[in-house]
Amino acid sequence: MTFDATGFGQADSRYIPISEHGLIGDLRTTALVGTNGTIDWYCCPRFDAPSVFGSILDADRGGSFELAADVPTRTRQFYFPDTNVLITRFFAADGVAEIQDFMPVVDESREAARHRLIRRVVCVRGVLPFRARIAPRFGYGAEAHTTHLEGHAAVFRAPSLTLALTATAPLESDGLDVWSHFKLLEGESNVFALDQIDDDLPARSCPRAEAEEQAEATVRFWRHWLAGSQYRGRWREMVNRSALVLKLLTYAPTGAIVAAPTTSLPEQIGGERNWDYRYVWVRDAAFCIYAMLRLGFTSEAEAFMGFLCERGIMSGAGASGPLQIMYGIDGRSELPEYELPHLEGYLGSGPVRVGNAATHQLQLDIYGALIDSIYLYDKWGQPISSARWDEVGTMADWLCEHWDQPDEGIWETRAGRRDFVYSRLMCWVALERAIRMANRRGLPADLPRWRQCRDAIYRQIMRRGWSARRGAFVQALDEDGLDASLLMMPMAKFVSPTDPKWLSTLDALTADLVSDSLVYRYDPTASPDGLHGLEGTFSICSFWYVEALARAGRLEEARLAFEKMLTYANHLGLFAEEIGPTGEQLGNFPQAFTHLSLISAAFNLDRALG
């Protein structure tokens, strides 16, 4: 028995809540560590590789790395301050111990290829017995493997991947899994290290002293990186954590930024809204660049620009225009979607999907998101090159021909194309920012044409995107449904945040889509999206709502809404994509969209408060 669709019902004890996890990573891949000490999501060697530990999607078939005290305990989890080193503490009658989980971030390509995952167990008071069970299930649990044990080392070998486990504790094996039982006295420790190996990358041990050195080096790396943040506002701890999350979601070899490190965590328990987010959405990544630039992290913006340029992403010529909505972390354009029927899904919420069929949707708003981020990079980072400007010009010229057509929109609906107002809004942003760049730097451009199209979009939104009956800007032209994406209107500088039409829209959105500071994207019963079931409130929209209130001068409401939103974060300050009816985290976790909007809301609310 699992939770019902509202989040109530009898729980399945094999699964812990999505929010009961912390994230570690090495800028190439990540792992989710539960508050119970279990790693139940890990893909190797990169974000979009098949899972090795995937019990968050199937407790029986997915595979996991269990490590916990072998007596009844209470647990607490926190990050070593200002880092992505995760500490899980166990409090028992006879002692206190902790697991330090981290992945060293190394520059040397040979060592980086190990994707070393270290679990360091330390008894800090008294005495505690521990148990470990390492049960990898390669290829999303579909690929057979063998296990060879020799002393304090084990090699897990599958056709696609070989992993080596080294430990300072005694190991046993049944030819498939490995387990260990040990007792630690105060001051004692044990180490488990998991590495990818191959013919060119032999197994290596990880003695206690080396594990401690690598832990210290990993702490230094993250603290040195975070020291580059220029944010000194009221919500520094939450903003810093969000920045660390966004950095963890960066794929260092290419500069790509994934939307989330997981696939198929459900937007509704028992529903079908389960998607693979381990790819680069142009929109999400562009918004990430905005957030990083706000904090002063220009090198991340530069790396993403390199990803766009080196892989020719802005000079494409597909059926949907120069850009696709998403790409692989290596820049590949094909991400075929398929289901894994052998996995039951989190709490039975199938199907489990890999790939994403939305790849070739037409979503015109991505042009505005991308050109806006290029504009900001050109302004706050480095002036863009002539080649990049040529690509911006190509996109602007293409938009002049194609902006006035229906598309699938920002929410990737699967009910057919419509004339979404948000898509028109971001087409306006694309042309307006391109015009600004051309004027500021004297760059060549067909300015009369761009201005004519920009103004035509503005007039169309004002004429057909406004509903006098609702007293609000609406989801689609000539319709009456509302959409929280329109909270971006004042942020995009399309409309004054105190314009009577906008204030009326804000009131309408508050009445229809807001619940205790939480904001729904839209009402799927009034605006069918081609999918069954309902969903939770969308956290990026909740932070957009905070910004809209602040810009409208409603500062007390904005601050209260922001503080309320922070209470929905998990114990580590992490957010999934959505918040369910009883406050539970839903959807892929943690979500870049949510954390980048938190940064933006905190930055602008701080500025408004003075």
Coordinates of C-alpha atoms in Angstrom, one line a residue:
M1 CA 0.0 0.0 0.0
T2 CA 1.3 3.5 -0.8
F3 CA 0.1 7.0 -0.2
D4 CA -3.0 8.0 -2.1
A5 CA -3.1 10.8 -4.7
T6 CA -3.5 13.5 -2.0
G7 CA -0.5 12.3 0.0
F8 CA -2.6 10.5 2.6
G9 CA -3.1 6.8 3.2
Q10 CA -1.0 4.0 4.5
A11 CA 2.8 4.6 4.0
D12 CA 5.1 2.1 2.3
S13 CA 8.0 1.8 4.8
R14 CA 10.4 0.9 2.0
Y15 CA 10.4 4.5 0.9
I16 CA 11.3 7.6 2.8
P17 CA 9.9 11.0 1.8
I18 CA 11.6 12.7 -1.2
S19 CA 12.6 15.6 1.1
E20 CA 14.5 13.3 3.5
H21 CA 17.6 13.4 1.3
G22 CA 20.8 15.4 0.9
L23 CA 22.8 15.8 -2.3
I24 CA 26.5 15.3 -2.9
G25 CA 28.4 15.4 -6.2
D26 CA 31.7 16.0 -8.1
L27 CA 30.4 18.3 -10.9
R28 CA 30.0 15.3 -13.1
T29 CA 27.3 13.3 -11.3
T30 CA 25.5 13.3 -8.0
A31 CA 24.1 10.9 -5.3
L32 CA 21.1 11.3 -3.0
V33 CA 21.8 10.2 0.6
G34 CA 18.8 9.6 2.8
T35 CA 18.5 10.6 6.5
N36 CA 18.6 6.8 7.2
G37 CA 22.1 6.7 5.8
T38 CA 21.2 5.0 2.5
I39 CA 22.4 6.1 -0.9
D40 CA 19.3 5.4 -3.0
W41 CA 20.1 7.3 -6.2
Y42 CA 23.5 7.4 -7.9
C43 CA 24.3 7.4 -11.6
C44 CA 27.8 6.7 -12.9
P45 CA 29.8 8.1 -14.6
R46 CA 27.6 11.2 -15.2
F47 CA 24.2 12.7 -14.5
D48 CA 22.4 11.0 -17.4
A49 CA 24.0 7.6 -17.1
P50 CA 21.9 4.6 -16.0
S51 CA 21.6 4.3 -12.3
V52 CA 23.8 2.1 -10.1
F53 CA 21.8 2.8 -7.0
G54 CA 18.1 3.5 -7.8
S55 CA 16.1 2.2 -4.9
I56 CA 14.3 5.6 -4.7
L57 CA 12.5 4.4 -7.9
D58 CA 12.2 0.7 -6.9
A59 CA 13.0 -0.4 -3.3
D60 CA 13.4 -4.0 -4.4
R61 CA 15.1 -3.8 -7.8
G62 CA 16.8 -0.5 -7.9
G63 CA 19.9 -1.1 -5.7
S64 CA 21.3 0.9 -2.8
F65 CA 24.2 1.5 -0.5
E66 CA 23.0 1.1 3.0
L67 CA 25.1 2.3 6.0
A68 CA 23.6 2.8 9.4
A69 CA 23.9 2.2 13.1
D70 CA 22.8 -1.4 14.0
V71 CA 20.8 -0.3 17.0
P72 CA 17.7 1.9 17.4
T73 CA 18.8 5.6 16.8
R74 CA 17.6 9.1 16.1
T75 CA 19.2 10.7 13.1
R76 CA 20.0 14.3 12.1
Q77 CA 21.5 15.4 8.8
F78 CA 23.3 18.7 7.9
Y79 CA 25.9 20.0 5.6
F80 CA 29.4 20.9 6.8
P81 CA 29.0 24.6 6.8
D82 CA 29.3 26.3 3.4
T83 CA 30.1 23.0 1.6
N84 CA 28.5 20.1 -0.2
V85 CA 30.0 17.6 2.4
L86 CA 27.0 15.9 4.0
I87 CA 26.9 14.7 7.6
T88 CA 24.4 12.2 8.9
R89 CA 24.5 11.7 12.7
F90 CA 23.2 8.8 14.6
F91 CA 22.1 9.2 18.3
A92 CA 21.8 6.0 20.3
A93 CA 21.6 5.0 23.9
D94 CA 25.3 4.1 24.0
G95 CA 26.9 6.6 21.7
V96 CA 26.9 9.1 18.9
A97 CA 28.4 8.6 15.4
E98 CA 28.3 10.2 12.1
I99 CA 28.7 9.4 8.4
Q100 CA 30.6 12.0 6.3
D101 CA 29.5 11.6 2.7
F102 CA 31.2 13.4 -0.1
M103 CA 32.6 13.2 -3.6
P104 CA 36.1 14.7 -4.1
V105 CA 36.2 17.4 -6.8
V106 CA 39.5 17.0 -8.7
D107 CA 40.9 18.6 -11.8
E108 CA 43.1 15.8 -13.0
S109 CA 41.1 14.0 -15.7
R110 CA 42.4 10.6 -14.7
E111 CA 41.4 10.9 -11.0
A112 CA 38.1 12.7 -11.9
A113 CA 37.1 9.7 -14.0
R114 CA 37.0 7.6 -10.8
H115 CA 33.9 9.6 -9.6
R116 CA 35.1 8.6 -6.1
L117 CA 32.3 8.4 -3.6
I118 CA 33.6 8.3 0.0
R119 CA 31.6 7.4 3.1
R120 CA 33.6 8.0 6.3
V121 CA 32.1 6.7 9.5
V122 CA 33.3 8.2 12.8
C123 CA 32.2 7.4 16.4
V124 CA 32.3 10.7 18.3
R125 CA 30.9 9.5 21.7
G126 CA 30.6 6.1 23.4
V127 CA 30.3 3.0 21.2
L128 CA 28.1 2.0 18.3
P129 CA 27.7 -1.0 16.1
F130 CA 27.2 -0.4 12.4
R131 CA 26.0 -2.4 9.4
A132 CA 26.6 -1.8 5.7
R133 CA 25.1 -3.4 2.6
I134 CA 26.3 -2.5 -0.8
A135 CA 23.9 -3.8 -3.5
P136 CA 24.5 -2.1 -6.9
R137 CA 22.0 -2.8 -9.7
F138 CA 23.5 -1.6 -12.9
G139 CA 21.6 -0.3 -16.0
Y140 CA 18.6 0.9 -14.0
G141 CA 18.4 -2.5 -12.3
A142 CA 18.2 -4.4 -15.6
E143 CA 21.9 -5.4 -16.1
A144 CA 23.4 -8.5 -14.4
H145 CA 26.7 -8.2 -12.6
T146 CA 29.3 -10.3 -10.8
T147 CA 31.0 -9.5 -7.5
H148 CA 34.6 -10.6 -6.7
L149 CA 35.7 -10.1 -3.1
E150 CA 39.3 -10.1 -2.0
G151 CA 40.1 -9.0 1.6
H152 CA 38.9 -5.5 2.1
A153 CA 38.1 -4.8 -1.5
A154 CA 35.3 -5.9 -3.8
V155 CA 34.9 -5.5 -7.6
F156 CA 31.4 -5.2 -9.1
R157 CA 31.6 -6.0 -12.8
A158 CA 28.7 -5.4 -15.3
P159 CA 28.9 -5.2 -19.1
S160 CA 28.7 -1.4 -19.1
L161 CA 30.5 -0.4 -16.0
T162 CA 32.9 -1.7 -13.3
L163 CA 33.0 -0.4 -9.8
A164 CA 35.5 -1.1 -7.0
L165 CA 34.7 -0.9 -3.3
T166 CA 37.5 -0.5 -0.8
A167 CA 37.0 -0.5 2.9
T168 CA 38.8 -0.4 6.2
A169 CA 36.1 -2.7 7.7
P170 CA 35.8 -6.4 7.0
L171 CA 33.6 -7.4 4.0
E172 CA 31.5 -10.4 3.1
S173 CA 29.8 -11.3 -0.1
D174 CA 27.3 -13.7 -1.6
G175 CA 28.6 -13.2 -5.2
L176 CA 26.1 -10.4 -5.8
D177 CA 26.0 -8.0 -2.9
V178 CA 28.6 -7.1 -0.2
W179 CA 27.9 -6.4 3.5
S180 CA 29.8 -5.5 6.6
H181 CA 29.3 -5.5 10.4
F182 CA 31.6 -3.6 12.7
K183 CA 31.7 -1.7 16.0
L184 CA 33.3 1.6 16.6
L185 CA 34.6 3.0 19.9
E186 CA 34.9 6.8 20.5
G187 CA 37.5 8.3 18.2
E188 CA 37.5 5.3 15.8
S189 CA 36.5 5.4 12.2
N190 CA 36.0 3.3 9.1
V191 CA 36.0 4.2 5.4
F192 CA 34.1 3.0 2.4
A193 CA 35.2 4.3 -1.0
L194 CA 33.5 3.4 -4.3
D195 CA 35.3 4.1 -7.6
Q196 CA 34.8 3.5 -11.3
I197 CA 37.6 1.4 -12.7
D198 CA 38.7 0.1 -16.0
D199 CA 41.9 -1.2 -17.8
D200 CA 43.4 2.3 -17.7
L201 CA 42.1 3.2 -14.2
P202 CA 43.0 0.4 -11.7
A203 CA 41.5 0.1 -8.3
R204 CA 43.1 2.0 -5.4
S205 CA 42.7 1.8 -1.7
C206 CA 41.3 4.6 0.5
P207 CA 43.0 4.3 4.0
R208 CA 41.7 6.4 6.9
A209 CA 44.3 9.1 6.6
E210 CA 43.7 9.6 2.9
A211 CA 39.9 9.8 3.4
E212 CA 40.4 12.5 6.0
E213 CA 42.7 14.4 3.7
Q214 CA 40.2 14.2 0.8
A215 CA 37.4 15.3 3.1
E216 CA 39.5 18.4 4.1
A217 CA 40.3 19.1 0.4
T218 CA 36.7 18.8 -0.5
V219 CA 35.7 21.3 2.2
R220 CA 38.3 23.7 1.0
F221 CA 37.1 23.4 -2.6
W222 CA 33.5 24.3 -1.8
R223 CA 34.4 27.1 0.7
H224 CA 36.8 28.7 -1.8
W225 CA 34.1 28.5 -4.5
L226 CA 31.3 30.0 -2.3
A227 CA 33.6 32.8 -1.1
G228 CA 33.1 34.3 -4.6
S229 CA 29.5 35.1 -3.8
Q230 CA 28.7 38.8 -3.5
Y231 CA 25.4 38.3 -1.7
R232 CA 25.4 39.8 1.8
G233 CA 21.7 40.1 2.4
R234 CA 19.2 38.9 5.0
W235 CA 18.8 35.3 3.7
R236 CA 22.5 34.5 3.2
E237 CA 22.3 30.9 4.4
M238 CA 19.5 29.9 2.1
V239 CA 21.0 31.8 -0.8
N240 CA 24.3 30.2 -0.3
R241 CA 22.8 26.7 -0.1
S242 CA 20.9 27.4 -3.4
A243 CA 24.1 28.5 -5.0
L244 CA 25.8 25.3 -3.9
V245 CA 22.9 23.3 -5.3
L246 CA 23.2 25.1 -8.7
K247 CA 26.9 24.4 -8.8
L248 CA 26.3 20.7 -8.0
L249 CA 24.0 20.6 -11.1
T250 CA 26.8 21.8 -13.4
Y251 CA 28.5 19.3 -15.6
A252 CA 32.1 20.6 -15.5
P253 CA 33.5 19.0 -18.7
T254 CA 31.1 21.0 -20.9
G255 CA 29.6 23.8 -18.7
A256 CA 26.1 22.3 -19.1
I257 CA 23.6 22.8 -16.3
V258 CA 21.0 20.1 -15.7
A259 CA 17.4 20.8 -14.5
A260 CA 17.6 18.2 -11.7
P261 CA 19.7 15.2 -10.9
T262 CA 16.9 12.7 -10.9
T263 CA 14.3 11.1 -13.2
S264 CA 10.6 10.2 -12.6
L265 CA 10.1 11.4 -9.1
P266 CA 6.3 12.1 -9.3
E267 CA 4.5 15.4 -9.3
Q268 CA 1.6 13.5 -7.9
I269 CA 1.9 10.2 -5.9
G270 CA 0.3 7.5 -8.0
G271 CA 0.1 9.8 -11.1
E272 CA 1.7 9.7 -14.5
R273 CA 3.5 13.1 -14.4
N274 CA 7.0 11.6 -14.0
W275 CA 9.7 13.1 -16.2
D276 CA 13.5 12.8 -16.7
Y277 CA 15.2 16.1 -15.8
R278 CA 18.8 15.1 -16.2
Y279 CA 19.3 17.3 -19.3
V280 CA 19.9 20.9 -20.2
W281 CA 16.8 22.9 -20.6
V282 CA 17.7 26.1 -22.4
R283 CA 15.2 28.0 -20.3
D284 CA 16.3 26.6 -16.9
A285 CA 20.0 27.0 -17.7
A286 CA 19.6 30.5 -18.9
F287 CA 17.7 31.4 -15.7
C288 CA 20.5 29.8 -13.8
I289 CA 23.0 32.0 -15.5
Y290 CA 21.0 35.0 -14.4
A291 CA 21.1 33.8 -10.8
M292 CA 24.8 33.1 -10.9
L293 CA 25.6 36.5 -12.4
R294 CA 23.5 38.1 -9.7
L295 CA 25.8 36.5 -7.1
G296 CA 29.0 37.3 -9.0
F297 CA 29.8 33.9 -10.4
T298 CA 30.8 34.9 -13.9
S299 CA 32.9 31.8 -14.6
E300 CA 29.8 29.6 -14.5
A301 CA 28.1 31.9 -17.0
E302 CA 31.2 31.8 -19.2
A303 CA 31.3 28.0 -19.1
F304 CA 27.7 27.8 -20.1
M305 CA 28.3 30.2 -23.0
G306 CA 31.1 27.9 -24.0
F307 CA 28.7 25.0 -24.0
L308 CA 26.4 26.9 -26.3
C309 CA 29.1 27.9 -28.7
E310 CA 31.4 24.9 -28.8
R311 CA 28.5 22.6 -29.6
G312 CA 26.9 24.9 -32.1
I313 CA 23.6 25.0 -30.2
M314 CA 22.7 28.6 -31.2
S315 CA 23.3 27.9 -34.9
G316 CA 21.0 25.0 -35.3
A317 CA 18.4 24.7 -38.1
G318 CA 15.8 22.3 -36.8
A319 CA 12.1 22.2 -37.6
S320 CA 11.4 24.2 -34.4
G321 CA 14.0 26.9 -35.3
P322 CA 17.6 27.6 -34.4
L323 CA 17.1 26.2 -30.8
Q324 CA 15.7 23.0 -29.3
I325 CA 14.2 23.3 -25.8
M326 CA 16.7 20.9 -24.3
Y327 CA 19.9 19.1 -25.0
G328 CA 22.1 16.4 -23.5
I329 CA 24.9 17.4 -21.2
D330 CA 27.3 16.7 -24.1
G331 CA 25.2 18.8 -26.4
R332 CA 23.5 16.0 -28.2
S333 CA 20.1 16.8 -29.6
E334 CA 18.3 13.4 -29.5
L335 CA 16.9 12.4 -26.2
P336 CA 14.4 9.6 -27.0
E337 CA 11.9 8.9 -24.2
Y338 CA 11.2 5.3 -23.1
E339 CA 9.7 3.6 -20.1
L340 CA 11.3 1.1 -17.7
P341 CA 8.4 -1.2 -16.9
H342 CA 10.5 -3.4 -14.5
L343 CA 10.7 -0.5 -12.0
E344 CA 7.6 0.3 -10.0
G345 CA 8.4 4.0 -9.5
Y346 CA 8.6 6.0 -6.2
L347 CA 5.8 4.7 -4.0
G348 CA 4.4 2.8 -6.9
S349 CA 4.2 6.0 -9.1
G350 CA 4.9 4.6 -12.5
P351 CA 5.9 4.9 -15.2
V352 CA 9.6 5.4 -14.8
R353 CA 10.8 7.3 -17.8
V354 CA 14.3 7.9 -19.3
G355 CA 14.8 10.5 -22.0
N356 CA 12.3 13.2 -22.8
A357 CA 9.8 13.3 -25.6
A358 CA 9.4 17.1 -25.2
T359 CA 12.7 17.6 -26.8
H360 CA 11.3 18.7 -30.2
Q361 CA 8.4 20.7 -28.9
L362 CA 8.1 24.3 -30.0
Q363 CA 8.5 26.6 -27.0
L364 CA 9.1 30.1 -28.2
D365 CA 9.8 31.5 -24.8
I366 CA 13.3 29.9 -24.7
Y367 CA 14.5 32.6 -27.1
G368 CA 13.7 35.3 -24.6
A369 CA 15.3 33.4 -21.7
L370 CA 18.5 32.7 -23.7
I371 CA 18.9 36.2 -25.3
D372 CA 18.2 37.8 -21.9
S373 CA 20.9 35.7 -20.3
I374 CA 23.3 36.6 -23.1
Y375 CA 22.4 40.3 -22.7
L376 CA 23.2 40.1 -18.9
Y377 CA 26.4 38.2 -19.5
D378 CA 27.4 40.9 -22.1
K379 CA 26.6 43.5 -19.4
W380 CA 27.9 42.0 -16.2
G381 CA 30.4 39.4 -17.5
Q382 CA 32.4 39.7 -20.7
P383 CA 31.3 41.4 -24.0
I384 CA 30.1 38.7 -26.3
S385 CA 32.2 37.9 -29.5
S386 CA 31.2 38.9 -33.0
A387 CA 30.4 35.2 -33.7
R388 CA 28.0 35.1 -30.8
W389 CA 26.3 38.4 -31.9
D390 CA 25.8 36.8 -35.4
E391 CA 24.0 33.9 -33.7
V392 CA 21.8 36.4 -31.6
G393 CA 21.0 38.2 -34.8
T394 CA 20.0 34.9 -36.5
M395 CA 17.7 34.1 -33.6
A396 CA 16.1 37.6 -33.6
D397 CA 15.6 37.4 -37.4
W398 CA 14.0 34.0 -37.1
L399 CA 11.6 35.3 -34.3
C400 CA 10.5 38.1 -36.6
E401 CA 9.2 35.5 -38.9
H402 CA 7.8 33.0 -36.4
W403 CA 6.7 34.7 -33.2
D404 CA 3.0 34.8 -34.1
Q405 CA 2.2 31.1 -33.9
P406 CA 0.9 28.6 -31.3
D407 CA 3.4 26.5 -29.3
E408 CA 3.5 24.0 -26.4
G409 CA 4.5 26.7 -23.9
I410 CA 6.7 26.9 -20.9
W411 CA 4.9 24.1 -19.1
E412 CA 5.4 21.6 -21.9
T413 CA 1.8 20.7 -22.1
R414 CA 0.9 17.6 -24.2
A415 CA -2.5 18.7 -25.3
G416 CA -1.5 20.4 -28.5
R417 CA -0.3 23.9 -29.3
R418 CA -1.9 27.1 -28.2
D419 CA -1.3 30.8 -28.4
F420 CA 0.3 31.2 -25.0
V421 CA 0.7 34.7 -23.8
Y422 CA 3.9 33.9 -21.9
S423 CA 5.5 32.7 -25.1
R424 CA 4.6 36.0 -26.8
L425 CA 6.0 37.9 -23.7
M426 CA 9.4 36.2 -24.0
C427 CA 9.5 36.7 -27.8
W428 CA 9.2 40.4 -26.9
V429 CA 12.0 40.0 -24.3
A430 CA 14.2 38.4 -27.0
L431 CA 13.8 41.2 -29.4
E432 CA 13.9 44.0 -26.8
R433 CA 17.2 42.7 -25.3
A434 CA 18.8 42.2 -28.7
I435 CA 17.9 45.8 -29.6
R436 CA 19.5 47.0 -26.3
M437 CA 22.7 45.1 -27.1
A438 CA 22.9 46.5 -30.6
N439 CA 22.3 50.0 -29.4
R440 CA 24.7 49.9 -26.5
R441 CA 27.6 48.4 -28.4
G442 CA 26.8 49.7 -31.9
L443 CA 26.4 46.2 -33.3
P444 CA 25.0 45.6 -36.8
A445 CA 21.3 44.7 -36.8
D446 CA 18.1 45.1 -38.7
L447 CA 16.8 47.5 -36.0
P448 CA 13.7 48.8 -37.9
R449 CA 12.4 45.3 -38.4
W450 CA 13.2 44.2 -34.8
R451 CA 11.5 47.2 -33.4
Q452 CA 8.4 46.7 -35.6
C453 CA 8.1 43.1 -34.5
R454 CA 8.7 43.9 -30.8
D455 CA 6.0 46.6 -30.9
A456 CA 3.6 44.3 -32.7
I457 CA 4.0 41.7 -30.0
Y458 CA 3.4 44.3 -27.3
R459 CA 0.2 45.4 -29.0
Q460 CA -1.0 41.9 -29.5
I461 CA -0.5 41.0 -25.8
M462 CA -2.2 44.2 -24.7
R463 CA -5.2 43.7 -27.0
R464 CA -5.7 39.9 -27.0
G465 CA -3.8 38.8 -23.9
W466 CA -5.9 40.9 -21.6
S467 CA -9.3 39.8 -20.5
A468 CA -11.6 42.6 -19.5
R469 CA -14.0 40.0 -18.0
R470 CA -11.3 38.6 -15.7
G471 CA -9.6 41.9 -15.3
A472 CA -6.3 40.2 -15.9
F473 CA -3.7 39.1 -18.4
V474 CA -4.5 35.5 -19.3
Q475 CA -2.9 32.2 -20.2
A476 CA -3.6 32.3 -23.9
L477 CA -4.8 34.8 -26.5
D478 CA -8.6 35.5 -26.5
E479 CA -9.2 33.1 -23.5
D480 CA -9.9 33.6 -19.8
G481 CA -7.8 31.1 -18.0
L482 CA -5.0 32.3 -15.7
D483 CA -1.3 31.2 -15.7
A484 CA 1.4 31.9 -13.0
S485 CA 4.1 32.3 -15.7
L486 CA 2.7 35.8 -16.2
L487 CA 4.2 36.8 -12.9
M488 CA 7.3 37.3 -15.1
M489 CA 5.7 40.3 -16.8
P490 CA 7.0 43.0 -14.5
M491 CA 10.3 41.2 -14.0
A492 CA 10.8 41.1 -17.7
K493 CA 10.1 44.9 -17.7
F494 CA 7.2 44.4 -20.1
V495 CA 4.8 46.2 -17.8
S496 CA 5.3 48.5 -14.9
P497 CA 4.9 46.6 -11.6
T498 CA 2.4 49.3 -10.5
D499 CA 0.4 49.5 -13.8
P500 CA -3.3 49.2 -12.9
K501 CA -3.7 46.3 -15.4
W502 CA -0.8 44.4 -13.7
L503 CA -2.1 45.1 -10.2
S504 CA -5.5 43.8 -11.3
T505 CA -3.8 40.7 -12.7
L506 CA -1.8 40.2 -9.5
D507 CA -5.0 40.2 -7.5
A508 CA -6.7 37.7 -9.9
L509 CA -3.7 35.4 -9.7
T510 CA -3.8 35.7 -5.9
A511 CA -7.5 34.8 -5.8
D512 CA -7.3 31.8 -8.2
L513 CA -3.8 30.3 -8.0
V514 CA -2.3 31.1 -4.6
S515 CA -2.7 29.0 -1.5
D516 CA -0.8 30.2 1.7
S517 CA 1.9 31.8 -0.5
L518 CA 2.1 28.7 -2.6
V519 CA 1.3 29.1 -6.3
Y520 CA -0.2 26.7 -8.8
R521 CA 1.0 27.0 -12.4
Y522 CA -2.5 26.9 -13.8
D523 CA -5.8 25.0 -13.2
P524 CA -5.6 21.8 -15.3
T525 CA -9.3 21.3 -15.0
A526 CA -9.9 24.7 -16.6
S527 CA -7.0 24.5 -19.0
P528 CA -6.5 20.8 -19.9
D529 CA -2.8 19.9 -20.5
G530 CA -3.2 16.4 -22.0
L531 CA -2.3 14.6 -18.8
H532 CA -4.3 12.8 -16.1
G533 CA -4.4 13.8 -12.5
L534 CA -3.5 17.0 -10.6
E535 CA -0.2 18.4 -9.3
G536 CA 1.2 20.4 -6.4
T537 CA 2.0 24.0 -6.3
F538 CA 5.0 25.0 -8.4
S539 CA 7.8 26.4 -6.3
I540 CA 9.4 28.6 -8.9
C541 CA 6.0 30.4 -9.3
S542 CA 5.8 30.9 -5.5
F543 CA 9.2 32.7 -5.6
W544 CA 8.1 34.7 -8.7
Y545 CA 5.0 35.7 -6.7
V546 CA 7.3 37.1 -3.9
E547 CA 9.1 39.2 -6.5
A548 CA 5.9 40.4 -8.1
L549 CA 4.6 41.5 -4.6
A550 CA 7.9 43.3 -3.8
R551 CA 8.0 45.1 -7.1
A552 CA 4.4 46.2 -6.6
G553 CA 5.4 47.8 -3.3
R554 CA 3.5 45.2 -1.2
L555 CA 6.7 44.5 0.9
E556 CA 5.1 43.1 4.0
E557 CA 3.1 40.6 2.0
A558 CA 6.2 39.8 -0.1
R559 CA 8.4 39.2 3.0
L560 CA 5.8 37.0 4.7
A561 CA 5.2 35.0 1.5
F562 CA 9.0 34.5 1.2
E563 CA 9.4 33.4 4.8
K564 CA 6.5 31.0 4.5
M565 CA 8.1 29.5 1.4
L566 CA 11.4 28.9 3.3
T567 CA 9.4 26.8 5.8
Y568 CA 8.7 24.3 3.0
A569 CA 12.4 23.6 2.4
N570 CA 13.7 20.3 3.7
H571 CA 16.0 20.1 6.7
L572 CA 19.0 21.0 4.5
G573 CA 17.4 24.0 2.7
L574 CA 16.7 22.0 -0.5
F575 CA 13.6 22.2 -2.6
A576 CA 12.0 19.8 -5.1
E577 CA 9.9 21.0 -8.0
E578 CA 6.6 21.2 -6.3
I579 CA 4.9 21.2 -2.9
G580 CA 2.0 18.8 -2.3
P581 CA -1.3 19.3 -0.4
T582 CA 0.2 18.5 3.0
G583 CA 3.5 20.3 2.5
E584 CA 5.4 17.4 1.1
Q585 CA 8.1 17.8 -1.6
L586 CA 7.1 16.4 -5.0
G587 CA 8.8 16.0 -8.3
N588 CA 12.5 15.7 -9.2
F589 CA 14.8 16.7 -6.4
P590 CA 16.5 19.1 -5.9
Q591 CA 15.3 21.3 -8.7
A592 CA 17.4 24.1 -10.3
F593 CA 14.3 26.1 -11.2
T594 CA 13.3 26.4 -7.6
H595 CA 16.7 27.4 -6.2
L596 CA 17.5 29.9 -8.9
S597 CA 14.1 31.6 -8.3
L598 CA 14.8 31.7 -4.5
I599 CA 18.1 33.5 -5.2
S600 CA 16.4 36.0 -7.5
A601 CA 13.6 36.6 -5.0
A602 CA 16.0 37.0 -2.0
F603 CA 18.1 39.4 -4.0
N604 CA 15.3 41.7 -5.2
L605 CA 13.4 41.5 -1.9
D606 CA 16.5 42.6 0.0
R607 CA 16.9 45.5 -2.4
A608 CA 13.3 46.6 -2.0
L609 CA 13.5 46.4 1.8
G610 CA 16.7 48.5 1.9

